mmCIF file of N, CA and C and ligand atoms in Angstrom:
data_model
loop_
_atom_site.group_PDB
_atom_site.id
_atom_site.type_symbol
_atom_site.label_atom_id
_atom_site.label_comp_id
_atom_site.label_asym_id
_atom_site.label_seq_id
_atom_site.Cartn_x
_atom_site.Cartn_y
_atom_site.Cartn_z
ATOM 1 N N MET A 123 22.749 -6.384 -10.260
ATOM 2 C CA MET A 123 21.684 -5.850 -9.424
ATOM 3 C C MET A 123 20.360 -6.591 -9.723
ATOM 4 N N SER A 124 19.587 -6.943 -8.685
ATOM 5 C CA SER A 124 18.396 -7.764 -8.907
ATOM 6 C C SER A 124 17.288 -6.978 -9.586
ATOM 7 N N ASP A 125 16.567 -7.643 -10.472
ATOM 8 C CA ASP A 125 15.483 -6.992 -11.210
ATOM 9 C C ASP A 125 14.175 -7.152 -10.437
ATOM 10 N N THR A 126 13.227 -6.280 -10.676
ATOM 11 C CA THR A 126 11.932 -6.332 -10.010
ATOM 12 C C THR A 126 10.854 -6.038 -11.050
ATOM 13 N N ILE A 127 9.618 -6.174 -10.611
ATOM 14 C CA ILE A 127 8.474 -5.848 -11.484
ATOM 15 C C ILE A 127 8.528 -4.374 -11.915
ATOM 16 N N PHE A 128 9.031 -3.492 -11.051
ATOM 17 C CA PHE A 128 9.115 -2.073 -11.399
ATOM 18 C C PHE A 128 10.210 -1.828 -12.449
ATOM 19 N N GLY A 129 11.297 -2.612 -12.383
ATOM 20 C CA GLY A 129 12.306 -2.519 -13.425
ATOM 21 C C GLY A 129 11.698 -2.878 -14.769
ATOM 22 N N LYS A 130 10.904 -3.912 -14.761
ATOM 23 C CA LYS A 130 10.259 -4.352 -16.019
ATOM 24 C C LYS A 130 9.278 -3.281 -16.518
ATOM 25 N N ILE A 131 8.521 -2.666 -15.607
ATOM 26 C CA ILE A 131 7.611 -1.590 -16.025
ATOM 27 C C ILE A 131 8.419 -0.437 -16.620
ATOM 28 N N SER A 132 9.518 -0.073 -15.958
ATOM 29 C CA SER A 132 10.292 1.105 -16.425
ATOM 30 C C SER A 132 10.883 0.864 -17.810
ATOM 31 N N ARG A 133 11.115 -0.397 -18.142
ATOM 32 C CA ARG A 133 11.668 -0.708 -19.480
ATOM 33 C C ARG A 133 10.570 -1.044 -20.498
ATOM 34 N N GLY A 134 9.304 -0.951 -20.066
ATOM 35 C CA GLY A 134 8.181 -1.207 -20.975
ATOM 36 C C GLY A 134 7.982 -2.685 -21.252
ATOM 37 N N GLU A 135 8.535 -3.555 -20.421
ATOM 38 C CA GLU A 135 8.431 -5.014 -20.664
ATOM 39 C C GLU A 135 7.123 -5.577 -20.163
ATOM 40 N N ILE A 136 6.508 -4.904 -19.174
ATOM 41 C CA ILE A 136 5.157 -5.285 -18.748
ATOM 42 C C ILE A 136 4.333 -4.006 -18.631
ATOM 43 N N PRO A 137 3.029 -4.128 -18.835
ATOM 44 C CA PRO A 137 2.194 -2.921 -18.925
ATOM 45 C C PRO A 137 1.937 -2.270 -17.575
ATOM 46 N N ALA A 138 1.692 -0.966 -17.637
ATOM 47 C CA ALA A 138 1.292 -0.190 -16.455
ATOM 48 C C ALA A 138 0.554 1.024 -16.994
ATOM 49 N N ASP A 139 -0.256 1.605 -16.123
ATOM 50 C CA ASP A 139 -0.978 2.830 -16.498
ATOM 51 C C ASP A 139 -0.055 4.031 -16.209
ATOM 52 N N ILE A 140 0.760 4.339 -17.181
ATOM 53 C CA ILE A 140 1.811 5.370 -16.996
ATOM 54 C C ILE A 140 1.187 6.757 -17.105
ATOM 55 N N VAL A 141 1.470 7.599 -16.114
ATOM 56 C CA VAL A 141 0.917 8.968 -16.130
ATOM 57 C C VAL A 141 1.974 10.021 -16.436
ATOM 58 N N TYR A 142 3.262 9.641 -16.299
ATOM 59 C CA TYR A 142 4.335 10.590 -16.593
ATOM 60 C C TYR A 142 5.616 9.792 -16.789
ATOM 61 N N GLN A 143 6.470 10.230 -17.699
ATOM 62 C CA GLN A 143 7.823 9.660 -17.778
ATOM 63 C C GLN A 143 8.750 10.651 -18.459
ATOM 64 N N ASP A 144 10.024 10.564 -18.068
ATOM 65 C CA ASP A 144 11.075 11.320 -18.746
ATOM 66 C C ASP A 144 12.328 10.467 -18.749
ATOM 67 N N GLU A 145 13.467 11.064 -18.975
ATOM 68 C CA GLU A 145 14.692 10.257 -19.093
ATOM 69 C C GLU A 145 15.128 9.629 -17.768
ATOM 70 N N ALA A 146 14.670 10.193 -16.668
ATOM 71 C CA ALA A 146 15.139 9.720 -15.365
ATOM 72 C C ALA A 146 14.120 8.941 -14.550
ATOM 73 N N VAL A 147 12.817 9.266 -14.733
ATOM 74 C CA VAL A 147 11.785 8.678 -13.863
ATOM 75 C C VAL A 147 10.586 8.206 -14.687
ATOM 76 N N VAL A 148 9.868 7.268 -14.093
ATOM 77 C CA VAL A 148 8.609 6.770 -14.677
ATOM 78 C C VAL A 148 7.569 6.794 -13.540
ATOM 79 N N ALA A 149 6.320 7.191 -13.856
ATOM 80 C CA ALA A 149 5.262 7.221 -12.857
ATOM 81 C C ALA A 149 4.029 6.510 -13.415
ATOM 82 N N PHE A 150 3.445 5.659 -12.579
ATOM 83 C CA PHE A 150 2.301 4.849 -13.035
ATOM 84 C C PHE A 150 1.362 4.622 -11.865
ATOM 85 N N ARG A 151 0.101 4.309 -12.198
ATOM 86 C CA ARG A 151 -0.912 4.121 -11.148
ATOM 87 C C ARG A 151 -0.666 2.803 -10.402
ATOM 88 N N ASP A 152 -0.844 2.886 -9.063
ATOM 89 C CA ASP A 152 -0.713 1.679 -8.229
ATOM 90 C C ASP A 152 -1.842 0.699 -8.569
ATOM 91 N N LEU A 153 -1.476 -0.581 -8.629
ATOM 92 C CA LEU A 153 -2.422 -1.642 -8.945
ATOM 93 C C LEU A 153 -3.479 -1.791 -7.870
ATOM 94 N N ASN A 154 -3.163 -1.432 -6.642
ATOM 95 C CA ASN A 154 -4.064 -1.579 -5.511
ATOM 96 C C ASN A 154 -4.167 -0.237 -4.784
ATOM 97 N N PRO A 155 -4.884 0.714 -5.425
ATOM 98 C CA PRO A 155 -4.840 2.110 -4.931
ATOM 99 C C PRO A 155 -5.420 2.305 -3.541
ATOM 100 N N GLN A 156 -4.742 3.110 -2.743
ATOM 101 C CA GLN A 156 -5.143 3.391 -1.379
ATOM 102 C C GLN A 156 -5.809 4.765 -1.257
ATOM 103 N N ALA A 157 -6.007 5.423 -2.373
ATOM 104 C CA ALA A 157 -6.634 6.751 -2.414
ATOM 105 C C ALA A 157 -7.114 6.966 -3.860
ATOM 106 N N PRO A 158 -8.010 7.927 -4.098
ATOM 107 C CA PRO A 158 -8.466 8.170 -5.474
ATOM 108 C C PRO A 158 -7.314 8.441 -6.456
ATOM 109 N N THR A 159 -6.299 9.142 -6.004
ATOM 110 C CA THR A 159 -5.052 9.203 -6.766
ATOM 111 C C THR A 159 -3.985 8.456 -5.983
ATOM 112 N N HIS A 160 -3.420 7.420 -6.578
ATOM 113 C CA HIS A 160 -2.296 6.692 -5.984
ATOM 114 C C HIS A 160 -1.338 6.327 -7.122
ATOM 115 N N VAL A 161 -0.302 7.128 -7.204
ATOM 116 C CA VAL A 161 0.695 6.983 -8.277
ATOM 117 C C VAL A 161 2.036 6.645 -7.665
ATOM 118 N N LEU A 162 2.778 5.763 -8.322
ATOM 119 C CA LEU A 162 4.131 5.408 -7.877
ATOM 120 C C LEU A 162 5.118 6.070 -8.825
ATOM 121 N N VAL A 163 6.063 6.822 -8.252
ATOM 122 C CA VAL A 163 7.103 7.476 -9.040
ATOM 123 C C VAL A 163 8.407 6.743 -8.788
ATOM 124 N N ILE A 164 9.022 6.222 -9.835
ATOM 125 C CA ILE A 164 10.260 5.446 -9.644
ATOM 126 C C ILE A 164 11.375 6.018 -10.523
ATOM 127 N N PRO A 165 12.624 5.858 -10.041
ATOM 128 C CA PRO A 165 13.737 6.194 -10.918
ATOM 129 C C PRO A 165 13.928 5.064 -11.931
ATOM 130 N N ARG A 166 14.390 5.375 -13.120
ATOM 131 C CA ARG A 166 14.726 4.283 -14.058
ATOM 132 C C ARG A 166 15.877 3.459 -13.513
ATOM 133 N N LYS A 167 16.786 4.119 -12.771
ATOM 134 C CA LYS A 167 17.912 3.427 -12.143
ATOM 135 C C LYS A 167 17.367 2.502 -11.053
ATOM 136 N N PRO A 168 17.712 1.242 -11.029
ATOM 137 C CA PRO A 168 17.160 0.312 -10.050
ATOM 138 C C PRO A 168 17.837 0.373 -8.682
ATOM 139 N N ILE A 169 17.477 1.384 -7.893
ATOM 140 C CA ILE A 169 17.992 1.480 -6.507
ATOM 141 C C ILE A 169 17.019 0.686 -5.621
ATOM 142 N N PRO A 170 17.487 -0.313 -4.835
ATOM 143 C CA PRO A 170 16.543 -1.167 -4.115
ATOM 144 C C PRO A 170 15.767 -0.491 -2.984
ATOM 145 N N THR A 171 16.456 0.316 -2.173
ATOM 146 C CA THR A 171 15.778 0.964 -1.023
ATOM 147 C C THR A 171 16.457 2.309 -0.780
ATOM 148 N N LEU A 172 15.831 3.105 0.101
ATOM 149 C CA LEU A 172 16.445 4.382 0.509
ATOM 150 C C LEU A 172 17.836 4.138 1.106
ATOM 151 N N ASN A 173 18.014 2.987 1.771
ATOM 152 C CA ASN A 173 19.310 2.668 2.383
ATOM 153 C C ASN A 173 20.445 2.588 1.385
ATOM 154 N N ALA A 174 20.091 2.340 0.110
ATOM 155 C CA ALA A 174 21.113 2.167 -0.922
ATOM 156 C C ALA A 174 21.447 3.446 -1.652
ATOM 157 N N LEU A 175 20.822 4.570 -1.259
ATOM 158 C CA LEU A 175 21.084 5.849 -1.942
ATOM 159 C C LEU A 175 22.533 6.281 -1.737
ATOM 160 N N GLU A 176 23.114 6.800 -2.801
ATOM 161 C CA GLU A 176 24.480 7.315 -2.773
ATOM 162 C C GLU A 176 24.427 8.831 -2.998
ATOM 163 N N ALA A 177 25.501 9.527 -2.665
ATOM 164 C CA ALA A 177 25.554 10.968 -2.891
ATOM 165 C C ALA A 177 25.286 11.308 -4.353
ATOM 166 N N GLU A 178 25.743 10.444 -5.243
ATOM 167 C CA GLU A 178 25.547 10.711 -6.695
ATOM 168 C C GLU A 178 24.067 10.664 -7.103
ATOM 169 N N ASP A 179 23.189 10.117 -6.197
ATOM 170 C CA ASP A 179 21.765 10.038 -6.526
ATOM 171 C C ASP A 179 20.982 11.272 -6.083
ATOM 172 N N ALA A 180 21.654 12.265 -5.538
ATOM 173 C CA ALA A 180 20.958 13.433 -4.986
ATOM 174 C C ALA A 180 20.052 14.112 -6.019
ATOM 175 N N GLU A 181 20.580 14.290 -7.227
ATOM 176 C CA GLU A 181 19.778 14.966 -8.269
ATOM 177 C C GLU A 181 18.577 14.100 -8.666
ATOM 178 N N LEU A 182 18.808 12.794 -8.697
ATOM 179 C CA LEU A 182 17.741 11.855 -9.084
ATOM 180 C C LEU A 182 16.597 11.906 -8.071
ATOM 181 N N VAL A 183 16.924 11.993 -6.791
ATOM 182 C CA VAL A 183 15.878 12.073 -5.753
ATOM 183 C C VAL A 183 15.084 13.363 -5.947
ATOM 184 N N GLY A 184 15.755 14.428 -6.278
ATOM 185 C CA GLY A 184 15.072 15.694 -6.561
ATOM 186 C C GLY A 184 14.123 15.521 -7.733
ATOM 187 N N LYS A 185 14.543 14.761 -8.735
ATOM 188 C CA LYS A 185 13.688 14.531 -9.907
ATOM 189 C C LYS A 185 12.430 13.744 -9.560
ATOM 190 N N LEU A 186 12.555 12.831 -8.600
ATOM 191 C CA LEU A 186 11.358 12.067 -8.158
ATOM 192 C C LEU A 186 10.320 13.037 -7.595
ATOM 193 N N PHE A 187 10.788 13.969 -6.766
ATOM 194 C CA PHE A 187 9.846 14.912 -6.131
ATOM 195 C C PHE A 187 9.312 15.928 -7.130
ATOM 196 N N LEU A 188 10.156 16.339 -8.079
ATOM 197 C CA LEU A 188 9.664 17.295 -9.091
ATOM 198 C C LEU A 188 8.591 16.641 -9.973
ATOM 199 N N ALA A 189 8.804 15.327 -10.254
ATOM 200 C CA ALA A 189 7.804 14.594 -11.029
ATOM 201 C C ALA A 189 6.507 14.504 -10.207
ATOM 202 N N ALA A 190 6.633 14.219 -8.917
ATOM 203 C CA ALA A 190 5.439 14.114 -8.046
ATOM 204 C C ALA A 190 4.675 15.431 -8.056
ATOM 205 N N ARG A 191 5.395 16.524 -7.981
ATOM 206 C CA ARG A 191 4.747 17.844 -7.997
ATOM 207 C C ARG A 191 3.947 18.055 -9.285
ATOM 208 N N LYS A 192 4.571 17.675 -10.410
ATOM 209 C CA LYS A 192 3.953 17.814 -11.717
ATOM 210 C C LYS A 192 2.685 16.955 -11.810
ATOM 211 N N ILE A 193 2.801 15.728 -11.325
ATOM 212 C CA ILE A 193 1.678 14.789 -11.412
ATOM 213 C C ILE A 193 0.532 15.265 -10.493
ATOM 214 N N ALA A 194 0.868 15.782 -9.334
ATOM 215 C CA ALA A 194 -0.156 16.283 -8.438
ATOM 216 C C ALA A 194 -0.959 17.388 -9.112
ATOM 217 N N GLU A 195 -0.271 18.252 -9.882
ATOM 218 C CA GLU A 195 -0.976 19.298 -10.640
ATOM 219 C C GLU A 195 -1.851 18.676 -11.706
ATOM 220 N N GLN A 196 -1.270 17.737 -12.455
ATOM 221 C CA GLN A 196 -1.989 17.015 -13.516
ATOM 222 C C GLN A 196 -3.263 16.347 -12.982
ATOM 223 N N GLU A 197 -3.179 15.796 -11.784
ATOM 224 C CA GLU A 197 -4.291 15.047 -11.191
ATOM 225 C C GLU A 197 -5.289 15.955 -10.496
ATOM 226 N N GLY A 198 -4.973 17.247 -10.379
ATOM 227 C CA GLY A 198 -5.869 18.215 -9.761
ATOM 228 C C GLY A 198 -5.941 18.126 -8.265
ATOM 229 N N ILE A 199 -4.848 17.629 -7.632
ATOM 230 C CA ILE A 199 -4.865 17.492 -6.150
ATOM 231 C C ILE A 199 -3.849 18.423 -5.478
ATOM 232 N N ALA A 200 -3.155 19.229 -6.277
ATOM 233 C CA ALA A 200 -2.058 20.047 -5.718
ATOM 234 C C ALA A 200 -2.583 21.051 -4.696
ATOM 235 N N ALA A 201 -3.665 21.746 -5.005
ATOM 236 C CA ALA A 201 -4.122 22.801 -4.111
ATOM 237 C C ALA A 201 -4.754 22.201 -2.832
ATOM 238 N N ALA A 202 -5.524 21.170 -2.961
ATOM 239 C CA ALA A 202 -6.166 20.570 -1.790
ATOM 240 C C ALA A 202 -5.151 19.911 -0.876
ATOM 241 N N GLY A 203 -4.134 19.287 -1.485
ATOM 242 C CA GLY A 203 -3.097 18.628 -0.690
ATOM 243 C C GLY A 203 -3.000 17.146 -0.986
ATOM 244 N N TYR A 204 -1.865 16.621 -0.704
ATOM 245 C CA TYR A 204 -1.577 15.210 -1.004
ATOM 246 C C TYR A 204 -0.432 14.751 -0.130
ATOM 247 N N ARG A 205 -0.157 13.444 -0.189
ATOM 248 C CA ARG A 205 0.936 12.902 0.653
ATOM 249 C C ARG A 205 1.923 12.160 -0.235
ATOM 250 N N THR A 206 3.208 12.257 0.106
ATOM 251 C CA THR A 206 4.232 11.449 -0.533
ATOM 252 C C THR A 206 4.826 10.543 0.550
ATOM 253 N N VAL A 207 5.073 9.284 0.185
ATOM 254 C CA VAL A 207 5.575 8.280 1.125
ATOM 255 C C VAL A 207 6.628 7.440 0.412
ATOM 256 N N ILE A 208 7.726 7.180 1.118
ATOM 257 C CA ILE A 208 8.690 6.173 0.648
ATOM 258 C C ILE A 208 8.896 5.163 1.779
ATOM 259 N N ASN A 209 8.444 3.942 1.571
ATOM 260 C CA ASN A 209 8.626 2.882 2.562
ATOM 261 C C ASN A 209 10.031 2.286 2.392
ATOM 262 N N CYS A 210 10.714 2.080 3.509
ATOM 263 C CA CYS A 210 12.065 1.492 3.436
ATOM 264 C C CYS A 210 12.115 0.215 4.270
ATOM 265 N N ASN A 211 12.238 -0.897 3.560
ATOM 266 C CA ASN A 211 12.416 -2.223 4.182
ATOM 267 C C ASN A 211 11.199 -2.709 4.950
ATOM 268 N N ALA A 212 11.354 -3.846 5.599
ATOM 269 C CA ALA A 212 10.217 -4.633 6.094
ATOM 270 C C ALA A 212 9.361 -3.874 7.117
ATOM 271 N N ALA A 213 9.959 -3.207 8.080
ATOM 272 C CA ALA A 213 9.169 -2.572 9.145
ATOM 273 C C ALA A 213 8.251 -1.481 8.612
ATOM 274 N N ALA A 214 8.623 -0.903 7.503
ATOM 275 C CA ALA A 214 7.778 0.143 6.885
ATOM 276 C C ALA A 214 6.806 -0.442 5.875
ATOM 277 N N GLY A 215 6.943 -1.754 5.593
ATOM 278 C CA GLY A 215 6.017 -2.397 4.673
ATOM 279 C C GLY A 215 6.450 -2.388 3.225
ATOM 280 N N GLN A 216 7.748 -2.160 2.962
ATOM 281 C CA GLN A 216 8.193 -2.171 1.563
ATOM 282 C C GLN A 216 8.077 -3.586 1.015
ATOM 283 N N THR A 217 7.467 -3.715 -0.150
ATOM 284 C CA THR A 217 7.276 -5.042 -0.771
ATOM 285 C C THR A 217 7.974 -5.153 -2.122
ATOM 286 N N VAL A 218 8.239 -4.030 -2.758
ATOM 287 C CA VAL A 218 8.933 -4.074 -4.053
ATOM 288 C C VAL A 218 10.263 -3.342 -3.895
ATOM 289 N N PHE A 219 11.352 -4.045 -4.174
ATOM 290 C CA PHE A 219 12.672 -3.516 -3.853
ATOM 291 C C PHE A 219 13.314 -2.819 -5.059
ATOM 292 N N HIS A 220 12.564 -1.815 -5.503
ATOM 293 C CA HIS A 220 13.028 -0.823 -6.487
ATOM 294 C C HIS A 220 12.443 0.479 -5.926
ATOM 295 N N LEU A 221 13.310 1.404 -5.552
ATOM 296 C CA LEU A 221 12.877 2.649 -4.880
ATOM 297 C C LEU A 221 11.644 3.237 -5.560
ATOM 298 N N HIS A 222 10.641 3.612 -4.763
ATOM 299 C CA HIS A 222 9.433 4.242 -5.317
ATOM 300 C C HIS A 222 8.827 5.191 -4.313
ATOM 301 N N LEU A 223 8.356 6.295 -4.855
ATOM 302 C CA LEU A 223 7.653 7.298 -4.063
ATOM 303 C C LEU A 223 6.152 7.152 -4.315
ATOM 304 N N HIS A 224 5.392 6.954 -3.253
ATOM 305 C CA HIS A 224 3.936 6.925 -3.382
ATOM 306 C C HIS A 224 3.428 8.359 -3.376
ATOM 307 N N LEU A 225 2.573 8.676 -4.315
ATOM 308 C CA LEU A 225 1.860 9.984 -4.341
ATOM 309 C C LEU A 225 0.380 9.650 -4.130
ATOM 310 N N LEU A 226 -0.139 10.104 -2.995
ATOM 311 C CA LEU A 226 -1.516 9.759 -2.612
ATOM 312 C C LEU A 226 -2.329 11.039 -2.419
ATOM 313 N N GLY A 227 -3.536 11.062 -2.958
ATOM 314 C CA GLY A 227 -4.373 12.229 -2.767
ATOM 315 C C GLY A 227 -5.801 11.966 -3.214
ATOM 316 N N GLY A 228 -6.636 12.999 -3.052
ATOM 317 C CA GLY A 228 -8.029 12.885 -3.465
ATOM 318 C C GLY A 228 -8.949 12.526 -2.321
ATOM 319 N N ARG A 229 -8.390 12.394 -1.126
ATOM 320 C CA ARG A 229 -9.210 12.191 0.071
ATOM 321 C C ARG A 229 -8.426 12.735 1.268
ATOM 322 N N PRO A 230 -9.140 13.012 2.386
ATOM 323 C CA PRO A 230 -8.390 13.452 3.588
ATOM 324 C C PRO A 230 -7.507 12.331 4.098
ATOM 325 N N MET A 231 -6.360 12.685 4.616
ATOM 326 C CA MET A 231 -5.382 11.691 5.129
ATOM 327 C C MET A 231 -5.307 11.811 6.649
ATOM 328 N N GLY A 232 -5.267 10.664 7.317
ATOM 329 C CA GLY A 232 -5.081 10.666 8.774
ATOM 330 C C GLY A 232 -3.615 10.766 9.158
ATOM 331 N N TRP A 233 -3.389 11.150 10.386
ATOM 332 C CA TRP A 233 -2.026 11.155 10.954
ATOM 333 C C TRP A 233 -2.107 10.785 12.419
ATOM 334 N N PRO A 234 -1.261 9.912 12.974
ATOM 335 C CA PRO A 234 -0.123 9.278 12.309
ATOM 336 C C PRO A 234 -0.557 8.192 11.323
ATOM 337 N N PRO A 235 0.293 7.915 10.339
ATOM 338 C CA PRO A 235 0.011 6.855 9.353
ATOM 339 C C PRO A 235 0.104 5.507 10.037
ATOM 340 N N GLY A 236 -0.522 4.502 9.466
ATOM 341 C CA GLY A 236 -0.532 3.159 10.055
ATOM 342 C C GLY A 236 0.806 2.452 9.914
HETATM 343 P P1 5GP B 388 5.605 -0.739 -1.100
HETATM 344 O O1 5GP B 388 4.756 -1.485 -0.094
HETATM 345 O O2 5GP B 388 6.768 -1.563 -1.579
HETATM 346 O O3 5GP B 388 6.002 0.609 -0.646
HETATM 347 O O4 5GP B 388 4.648 -0.479 -2.334
HETATM 348 C C1 5GP B 388 4.550 -1.322 -3.435
HETATM 349 C C2 5GP B 388 3.300 -0.888 -4.179
HETATM 350 O O5 5GP B 388 3.372 -1.434 -5.481
HETATM 351 C C3 5GP B 388 1.999 -1.386 -3.558
HETATM 352 O O6 5GP B 388 1.178 -0.249 -3.239
HETATM 353 C C4 5GP B 388 1.399 -2.288 -4.614
HETATM 354 O O7 5GP B 388 0.003 -2.180 -4.690
HETATM 355 C C5 5GP B 388 2.082 -1.813 -5.884
HETATM 356 N N1 5GP B 388 2.282 -2.832 -6.890
HETATM 357 C C6 5GP B 388 2.799 -4.084 -6.698
HETATM 358 N N2 5GP B 388 2.933 -4.725 -7.870
HETATM 359 C C7 5GP B 388 2.483 -3.866 -8.832
HETATM 360 C C8 5GP B 388 2.374 -3.981 -10.245
HETATM 361 O O8 5GP B 388 2.714 -4.988 -10.876
HETATM 362 N N3 5GP B 388 1.884 -2.894 -10.903
HETATM 363 C C9 5GP B 388 1.504 -1.748 -10.248
HETATM 364 N N4 5GP B 388 1.041 -0.752 -10.987
HETATM 365 N N5 5GP B 388 1.602 -1.624 -8.917
HETATM 366 C C10 5GP B 388 2.070 -2.658 -8.216
#
């Protein structure tokens, strides 16, 4: 399976501003934040895109969202509201091919997204 910069972050091989981690997921601040809070939540397992999810990953996907919920509370954005986004492949603008959930908050969000 191909390695990515996020794989290296999850293994501690390159630095990141980590805000949460457990046995299944790692969460760190985006290098180019699009909101006052912009955290990326990734599984330690290197799944390239949503298209590659298998039935056996169902619990892991739940853990991504449970981590996002925890981090939103930690960041003080849970009550006001926040957005979670997973980009899949080129048309959605995915640039790093290790599954990641964007957690964005701290400002009002427009809809539809760009
Ligand atoms: P995508 O467009 O694939 O959904 O999102 C990739 C995100 O990863 C982008 O928001 C980008 O700013 C962020 N990013 C890319 N490389 C790095 C890095 O080395 N460290 C961190 N913390 N974020 C990165």
